Coordinates of C-alpha atoms in Angstrom, one line a residue:
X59 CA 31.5 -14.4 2.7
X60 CA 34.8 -13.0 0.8
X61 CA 34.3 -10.8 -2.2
X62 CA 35.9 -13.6 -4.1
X63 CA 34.1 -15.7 -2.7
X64 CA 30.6 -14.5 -3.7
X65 CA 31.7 -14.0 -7.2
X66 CA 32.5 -17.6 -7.8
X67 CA 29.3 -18.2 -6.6
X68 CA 28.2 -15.9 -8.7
X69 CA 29.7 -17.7 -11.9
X70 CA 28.7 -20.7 -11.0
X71 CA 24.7 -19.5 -10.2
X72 CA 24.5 -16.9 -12.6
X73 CA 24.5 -14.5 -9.7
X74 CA 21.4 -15.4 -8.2
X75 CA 23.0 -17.9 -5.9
X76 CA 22.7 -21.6 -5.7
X77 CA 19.9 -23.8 -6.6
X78 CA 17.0 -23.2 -3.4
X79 CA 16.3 -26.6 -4.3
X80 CA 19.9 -27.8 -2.9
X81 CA 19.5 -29.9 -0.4
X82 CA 23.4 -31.0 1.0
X83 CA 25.8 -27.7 1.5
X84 CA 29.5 -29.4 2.5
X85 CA 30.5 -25.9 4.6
X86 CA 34.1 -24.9 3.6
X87 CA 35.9 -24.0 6.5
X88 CA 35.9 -20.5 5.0
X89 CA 32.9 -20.1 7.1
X90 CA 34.1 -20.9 10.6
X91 CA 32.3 -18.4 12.9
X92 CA 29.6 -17.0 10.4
X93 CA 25.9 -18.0 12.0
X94 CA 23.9 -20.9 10.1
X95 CA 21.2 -18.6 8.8
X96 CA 23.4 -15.7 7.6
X97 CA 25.6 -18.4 5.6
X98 CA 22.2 -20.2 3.9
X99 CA 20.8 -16.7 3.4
X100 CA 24.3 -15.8 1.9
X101 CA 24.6 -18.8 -0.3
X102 CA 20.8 -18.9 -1.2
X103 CA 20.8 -15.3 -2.0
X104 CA 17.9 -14.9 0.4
X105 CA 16.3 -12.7 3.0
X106 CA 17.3 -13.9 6.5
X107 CA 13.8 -14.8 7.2
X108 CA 13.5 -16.8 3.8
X109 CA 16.6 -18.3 5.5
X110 CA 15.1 -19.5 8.8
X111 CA 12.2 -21.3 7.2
X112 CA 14.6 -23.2 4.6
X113 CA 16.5 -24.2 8.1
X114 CA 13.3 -25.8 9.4
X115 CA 14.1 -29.5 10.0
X116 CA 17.8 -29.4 8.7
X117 CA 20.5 -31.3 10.4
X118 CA 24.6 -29.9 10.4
X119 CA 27.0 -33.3 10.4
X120 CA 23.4 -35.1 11.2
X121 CA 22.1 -33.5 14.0
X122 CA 19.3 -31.3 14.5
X123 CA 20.8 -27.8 14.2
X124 CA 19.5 -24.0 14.8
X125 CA 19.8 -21.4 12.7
X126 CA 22.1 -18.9 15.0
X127 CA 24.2 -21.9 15.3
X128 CA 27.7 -20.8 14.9
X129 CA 29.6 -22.7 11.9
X130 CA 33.3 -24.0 13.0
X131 CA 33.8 -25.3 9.3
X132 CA 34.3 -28.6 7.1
X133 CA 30.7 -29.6 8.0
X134 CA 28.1 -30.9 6.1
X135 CA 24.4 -29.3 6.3
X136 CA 21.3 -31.2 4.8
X137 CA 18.3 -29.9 4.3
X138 CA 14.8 -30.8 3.4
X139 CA 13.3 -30.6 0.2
X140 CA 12.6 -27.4 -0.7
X141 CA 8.6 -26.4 -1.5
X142 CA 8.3 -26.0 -5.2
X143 CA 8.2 -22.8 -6.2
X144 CA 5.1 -21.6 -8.2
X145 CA 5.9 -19.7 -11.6
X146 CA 6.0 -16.5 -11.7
X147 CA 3.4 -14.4 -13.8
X148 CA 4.5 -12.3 -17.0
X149 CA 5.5 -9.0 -16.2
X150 CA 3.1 -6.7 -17.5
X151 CA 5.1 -4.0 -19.9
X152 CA 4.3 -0.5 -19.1
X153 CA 2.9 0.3 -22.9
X154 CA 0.3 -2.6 -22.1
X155 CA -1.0 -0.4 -19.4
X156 CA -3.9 2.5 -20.4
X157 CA -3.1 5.7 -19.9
X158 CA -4.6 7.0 -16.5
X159 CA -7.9 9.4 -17.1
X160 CA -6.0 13.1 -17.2
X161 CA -8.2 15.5 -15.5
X162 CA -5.8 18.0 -15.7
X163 CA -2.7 19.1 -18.3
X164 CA -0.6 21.7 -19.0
X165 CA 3.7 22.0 -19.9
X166 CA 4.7 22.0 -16.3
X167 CA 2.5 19.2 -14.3
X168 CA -1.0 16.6 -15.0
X169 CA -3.4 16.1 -13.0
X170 CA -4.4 12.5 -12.9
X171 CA -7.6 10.0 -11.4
X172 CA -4.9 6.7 -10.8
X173 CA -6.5 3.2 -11.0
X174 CA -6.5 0.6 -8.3
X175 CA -3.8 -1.9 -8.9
X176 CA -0.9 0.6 -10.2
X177 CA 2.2 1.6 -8.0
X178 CA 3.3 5.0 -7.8
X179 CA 7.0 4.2 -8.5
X180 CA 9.3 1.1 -7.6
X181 CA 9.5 -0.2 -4.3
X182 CA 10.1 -3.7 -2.3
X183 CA 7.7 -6.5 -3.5
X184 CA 6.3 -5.1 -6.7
X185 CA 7.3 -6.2 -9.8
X186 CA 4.4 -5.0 -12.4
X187 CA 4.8 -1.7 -14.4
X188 CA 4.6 1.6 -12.0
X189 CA 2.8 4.7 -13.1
X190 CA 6.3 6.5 -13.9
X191 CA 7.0 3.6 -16.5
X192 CA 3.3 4.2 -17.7
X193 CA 3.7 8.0 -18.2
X194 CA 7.2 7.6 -19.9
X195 CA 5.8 4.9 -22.4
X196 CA 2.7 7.1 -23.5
X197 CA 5.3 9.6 -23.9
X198 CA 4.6 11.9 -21.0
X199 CA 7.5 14.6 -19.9
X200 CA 8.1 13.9 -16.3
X201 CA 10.6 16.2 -14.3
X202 CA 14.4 14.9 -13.5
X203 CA 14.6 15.6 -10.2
X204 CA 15.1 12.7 -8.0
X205 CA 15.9 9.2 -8.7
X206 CA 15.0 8.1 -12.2
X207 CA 12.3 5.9 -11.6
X208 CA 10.5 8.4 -9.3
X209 CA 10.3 10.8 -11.9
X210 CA 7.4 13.3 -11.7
X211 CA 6.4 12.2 -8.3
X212 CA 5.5 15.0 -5.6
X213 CA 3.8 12.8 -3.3
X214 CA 2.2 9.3 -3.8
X215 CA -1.0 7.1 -2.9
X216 CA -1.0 3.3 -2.2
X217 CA -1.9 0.7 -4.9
X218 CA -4.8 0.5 -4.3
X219 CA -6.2 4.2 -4.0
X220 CA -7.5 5.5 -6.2
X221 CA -8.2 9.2 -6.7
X222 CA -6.5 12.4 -7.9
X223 CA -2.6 12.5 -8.3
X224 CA -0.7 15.3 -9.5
X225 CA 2.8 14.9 -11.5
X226 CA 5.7 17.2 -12.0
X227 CA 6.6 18.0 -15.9
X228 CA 9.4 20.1 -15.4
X229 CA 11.9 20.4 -12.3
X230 CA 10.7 23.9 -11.8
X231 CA 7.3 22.6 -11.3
X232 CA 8.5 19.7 -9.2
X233 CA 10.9 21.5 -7.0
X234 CA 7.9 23.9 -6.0
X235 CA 5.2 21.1 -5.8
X236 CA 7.4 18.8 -3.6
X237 CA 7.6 22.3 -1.3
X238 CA 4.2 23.0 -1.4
X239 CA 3.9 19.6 0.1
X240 CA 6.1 19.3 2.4
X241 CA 4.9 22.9 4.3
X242 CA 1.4 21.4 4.2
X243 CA 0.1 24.0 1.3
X244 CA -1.9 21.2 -0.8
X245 CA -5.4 20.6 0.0
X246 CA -6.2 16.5 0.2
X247 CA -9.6 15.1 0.7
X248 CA -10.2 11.8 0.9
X249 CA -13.4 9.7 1.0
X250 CA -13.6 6.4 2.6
X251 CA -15.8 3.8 3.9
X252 CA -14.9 2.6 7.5
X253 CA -16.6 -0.1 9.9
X254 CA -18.5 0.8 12.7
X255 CA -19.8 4.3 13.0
X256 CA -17.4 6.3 14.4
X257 CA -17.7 9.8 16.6
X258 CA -17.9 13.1 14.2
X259 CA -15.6 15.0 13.4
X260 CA -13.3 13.6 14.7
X261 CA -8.8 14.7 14.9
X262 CA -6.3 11.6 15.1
X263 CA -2.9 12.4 16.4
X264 CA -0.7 9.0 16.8
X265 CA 2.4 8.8 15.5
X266 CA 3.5 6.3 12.6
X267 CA 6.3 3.7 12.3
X268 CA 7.1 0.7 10.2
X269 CA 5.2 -2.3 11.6
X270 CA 7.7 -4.0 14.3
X271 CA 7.5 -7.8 12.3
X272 CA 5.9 -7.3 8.8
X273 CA 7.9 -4.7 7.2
X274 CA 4.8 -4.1 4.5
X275 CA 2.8 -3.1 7.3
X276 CA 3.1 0.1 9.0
X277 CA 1.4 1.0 12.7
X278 CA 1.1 3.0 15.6
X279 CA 4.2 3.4 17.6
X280 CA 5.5 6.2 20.3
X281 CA 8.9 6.0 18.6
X282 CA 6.9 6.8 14.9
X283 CA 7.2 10.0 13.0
X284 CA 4.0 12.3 14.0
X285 CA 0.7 12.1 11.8
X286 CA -2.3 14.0 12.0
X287 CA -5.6 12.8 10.2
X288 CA -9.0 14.9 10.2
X289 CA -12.3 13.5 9.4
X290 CA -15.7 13.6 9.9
X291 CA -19.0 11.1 9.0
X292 CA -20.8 12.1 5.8
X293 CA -23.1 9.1 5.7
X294 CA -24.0 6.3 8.0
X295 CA -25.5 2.8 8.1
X296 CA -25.8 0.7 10.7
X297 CA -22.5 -0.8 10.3
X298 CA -20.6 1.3 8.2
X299 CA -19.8 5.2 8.0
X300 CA -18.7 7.4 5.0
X301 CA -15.8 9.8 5.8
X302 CA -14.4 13.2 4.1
X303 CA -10.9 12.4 5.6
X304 CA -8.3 15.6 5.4
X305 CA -4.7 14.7 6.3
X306 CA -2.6 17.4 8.0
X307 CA 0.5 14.7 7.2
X308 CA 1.6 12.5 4.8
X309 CA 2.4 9.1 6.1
X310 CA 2.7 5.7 4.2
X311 CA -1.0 4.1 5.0
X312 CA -1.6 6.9 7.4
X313 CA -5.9 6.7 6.4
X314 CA -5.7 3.2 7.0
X315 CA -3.9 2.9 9.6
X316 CA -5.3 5.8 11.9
X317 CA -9.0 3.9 11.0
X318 CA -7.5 1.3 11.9
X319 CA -6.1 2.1 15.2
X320 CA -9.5 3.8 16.6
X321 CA -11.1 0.7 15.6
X322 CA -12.8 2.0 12.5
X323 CA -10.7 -0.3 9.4
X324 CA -11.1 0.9 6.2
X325 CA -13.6 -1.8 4.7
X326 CA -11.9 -3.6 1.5
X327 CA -8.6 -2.8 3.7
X328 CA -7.2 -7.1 3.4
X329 CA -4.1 -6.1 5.3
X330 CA -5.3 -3.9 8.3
X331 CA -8.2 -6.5 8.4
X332 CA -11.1 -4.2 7.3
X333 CA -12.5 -6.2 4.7
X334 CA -12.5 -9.4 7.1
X335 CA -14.6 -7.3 9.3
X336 CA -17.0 -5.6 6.3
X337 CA -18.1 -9.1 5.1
X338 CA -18.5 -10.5 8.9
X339 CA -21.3 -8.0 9.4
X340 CA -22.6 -7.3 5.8
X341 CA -26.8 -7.0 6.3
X342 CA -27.7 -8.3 3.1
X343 CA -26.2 -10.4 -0.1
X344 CA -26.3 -7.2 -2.3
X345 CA -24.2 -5.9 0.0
X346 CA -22.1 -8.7 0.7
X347 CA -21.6 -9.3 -3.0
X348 CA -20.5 -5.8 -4.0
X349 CA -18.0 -5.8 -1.3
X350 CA -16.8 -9.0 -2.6
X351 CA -16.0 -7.0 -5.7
X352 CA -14.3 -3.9 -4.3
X353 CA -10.6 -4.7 -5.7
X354 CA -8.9 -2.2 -2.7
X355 CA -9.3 -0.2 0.0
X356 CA -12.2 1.6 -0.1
X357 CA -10.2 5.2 0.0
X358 CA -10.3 7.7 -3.0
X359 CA -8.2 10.6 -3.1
X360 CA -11.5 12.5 -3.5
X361 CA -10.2 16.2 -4.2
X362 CA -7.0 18.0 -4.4
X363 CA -6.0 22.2 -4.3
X364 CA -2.6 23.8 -4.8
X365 CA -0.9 26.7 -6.0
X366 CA 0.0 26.6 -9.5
X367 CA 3.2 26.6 -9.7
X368 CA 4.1 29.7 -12.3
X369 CA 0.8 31.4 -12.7
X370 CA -0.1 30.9 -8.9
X371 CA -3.5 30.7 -9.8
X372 CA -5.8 28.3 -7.2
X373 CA -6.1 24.8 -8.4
X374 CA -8.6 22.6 -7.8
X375 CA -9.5 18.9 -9.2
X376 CA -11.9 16.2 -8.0
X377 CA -12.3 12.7 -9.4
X378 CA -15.3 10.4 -9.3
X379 CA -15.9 7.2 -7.2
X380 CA -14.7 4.4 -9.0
X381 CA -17.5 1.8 -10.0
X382 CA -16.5 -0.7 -7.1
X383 CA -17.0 1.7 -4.7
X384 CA -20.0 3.5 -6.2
X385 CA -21.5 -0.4 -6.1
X386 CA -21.2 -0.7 -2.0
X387 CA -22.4 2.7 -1.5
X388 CA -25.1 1.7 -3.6
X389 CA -25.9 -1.3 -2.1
X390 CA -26.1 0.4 1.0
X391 CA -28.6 2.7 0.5
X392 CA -30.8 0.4 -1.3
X393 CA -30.9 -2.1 1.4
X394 CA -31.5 1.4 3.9
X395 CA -34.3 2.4 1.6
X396 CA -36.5 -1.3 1.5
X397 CA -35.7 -2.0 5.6
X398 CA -36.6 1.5 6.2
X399 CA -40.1 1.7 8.6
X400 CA -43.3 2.3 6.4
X401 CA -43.8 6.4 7.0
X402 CA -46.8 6.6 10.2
X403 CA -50.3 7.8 8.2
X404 CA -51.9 10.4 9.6
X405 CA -54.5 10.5 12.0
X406 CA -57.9 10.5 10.3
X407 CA -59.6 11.4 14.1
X408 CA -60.3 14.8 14.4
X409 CA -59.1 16.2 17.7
X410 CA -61.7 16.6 20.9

């Protein structure tokens, strides 16, 4: 579409395109030669996929049509009703959010243990406040290098890790934190619970890439950037396995997706299909129950080590389990300790 095209769509929408629910588009002949679906997502202001699936059951001059038919203009396109669309939920404002627990602060970087449920920094698909908006509106100093709404940020974990974190105050800081990163000088250990029991210790070398057809998703591809993950079984159970997990790299969902690929997901893991698998062969109802209630991943960024960045003295935080994790470990063992087999009594028969 024309320039001056899409901005008198945009006046007439309020530049958020027309109506979804619009269900007759009479096709201008403007758009002889544009595809169907790039023309809905265009006038829709949608994705191309969101495109295809309005396109399901439409008809162009009433006939069926597909969407990578190709428009010849003056036509008229009718589509279905479109599904109602659920309100949205307030957005939570940043100073509504408590402060993460600070294990660590001085003027040039903090030391935090994040919360499940709170993104790093903006991204695709989240819309509630990030951890950078959190800082700033408890009045944290966050460093300037970098785009504005990644202030502070050295490296990152997912939502739903939780764990030690540390932020840049300053850009001095940052500038030698982000280093220290990227040429693998910062000690990471994670913990996390994985199903089955897999071999100890144990290397992972597979190489990561953006999932081919859900773009939230990343897996294991040949054409992927390389990741290395270290790890080795602390604690077993007949279905499940305790891991100190060191990464050598620092890809998006590397943990959970290297667990994943040896066939070990990370239990509470919804989208690489641990948690499915945790409940499927949960031994009891305590257990069962307590994994009901982990909120994430079971994966905490367990303890971190660097080089501080003026004094260069060593460095070195840990943060606590969270209590939803603490609760399945828990479980665990108390269902180990009441199956366990009663302890053989000694022989009261002398020998002859």
């Amino acid at each position: 579409m024309k320039n001056t095209e899409r901005e008198l769509v945009d006046q007439i929408t309020g530049g958020t395109g027309a109506p979804i629910q619009e269900t007759r588009i009479e096709i201008q002949s403007y758009a002889r030669g544009q595809r169907l679906d790039k023309f809905v997502a265009e006038h829709f202001h949608i994705s191309r996929a969101a495109a295809h699936k309005r396109l399901e059951g439409a008809t162009l001059d009433g006939a069926e049509v597909k969407a990578a038919y190709t428009l010849k203009g003056d036509e008229v396109l009718e589509l279905p009703e479109a599904p109602e669309v659920p309100p949205q939920a307030p957005q939570v404002l940043a100073a509504d959010v408590s402060l993460p627990p600070i294990l660590f602060e001085d003027e040039h970087f903090l030391v935090i243990d994040k919360p499940r449920g709170l993104v790093v920094h903006a991204g695709a698909g989240e819309t509630g406040a990030t951890l950078v908006e959190v800082l700033r509106a408890h009045g944290k100093a966050l460093s300037s290098s970098g785009p504005e709404d990644r202030a502070g940020i050295v490296h990152r974990l997912d939502k739903d890790t939780t764990g030690t974190m540390v932020i840049a105050k300053t850009n001095e800081a940052h500038e030698f934190l982000a280093k220290a990163f990227e040429e693998r000088r910062v000690g990471k250990v994670y913990l996390a619970l994985c199903c089955g029991v897999p071999r100890t210790p144990g290397r992972i070398e597979a190489p990561i890439a953006r999932h081919p057809s859900n773009r939230l998703k990343m897996a294991v591809a040949p054409h992927g950037r390389g990741a290395t993950t270290l790890y080795r079984v602390v604690k077993s159970w007949p279905k499940l396995a305790l891991c100190e997990v060191d990464l050598l790299t620092g890809r998006t969902h590397q943990i959970r997706v290297h667990f994943q690929f040896m066939g070990n997901a990370i239990v509470g893991d919804e989208m690489y299909g641990g948690q499915k698998r945790a409940l499927e062969t949960a031994a009891s109802p305590e257990i069962r129950h307590a994994l009901q209630n982990l909120e994430g991943q079971a994966l905490h960024a367990w303890k971190l080590e660097f080089e501080h960045p003026v004094s260069g003295e060593t460095m070195k935080f840990q943060a606590p389990l969270h209590q939803d994790f603490q609760d399945v470990l828990d479980a665990l063992e108390e269902h180990a300790r009441v199956t366990a087999p009663p302890e053989r009594a000694p022989s009261l028969h002398a020998r002859d």
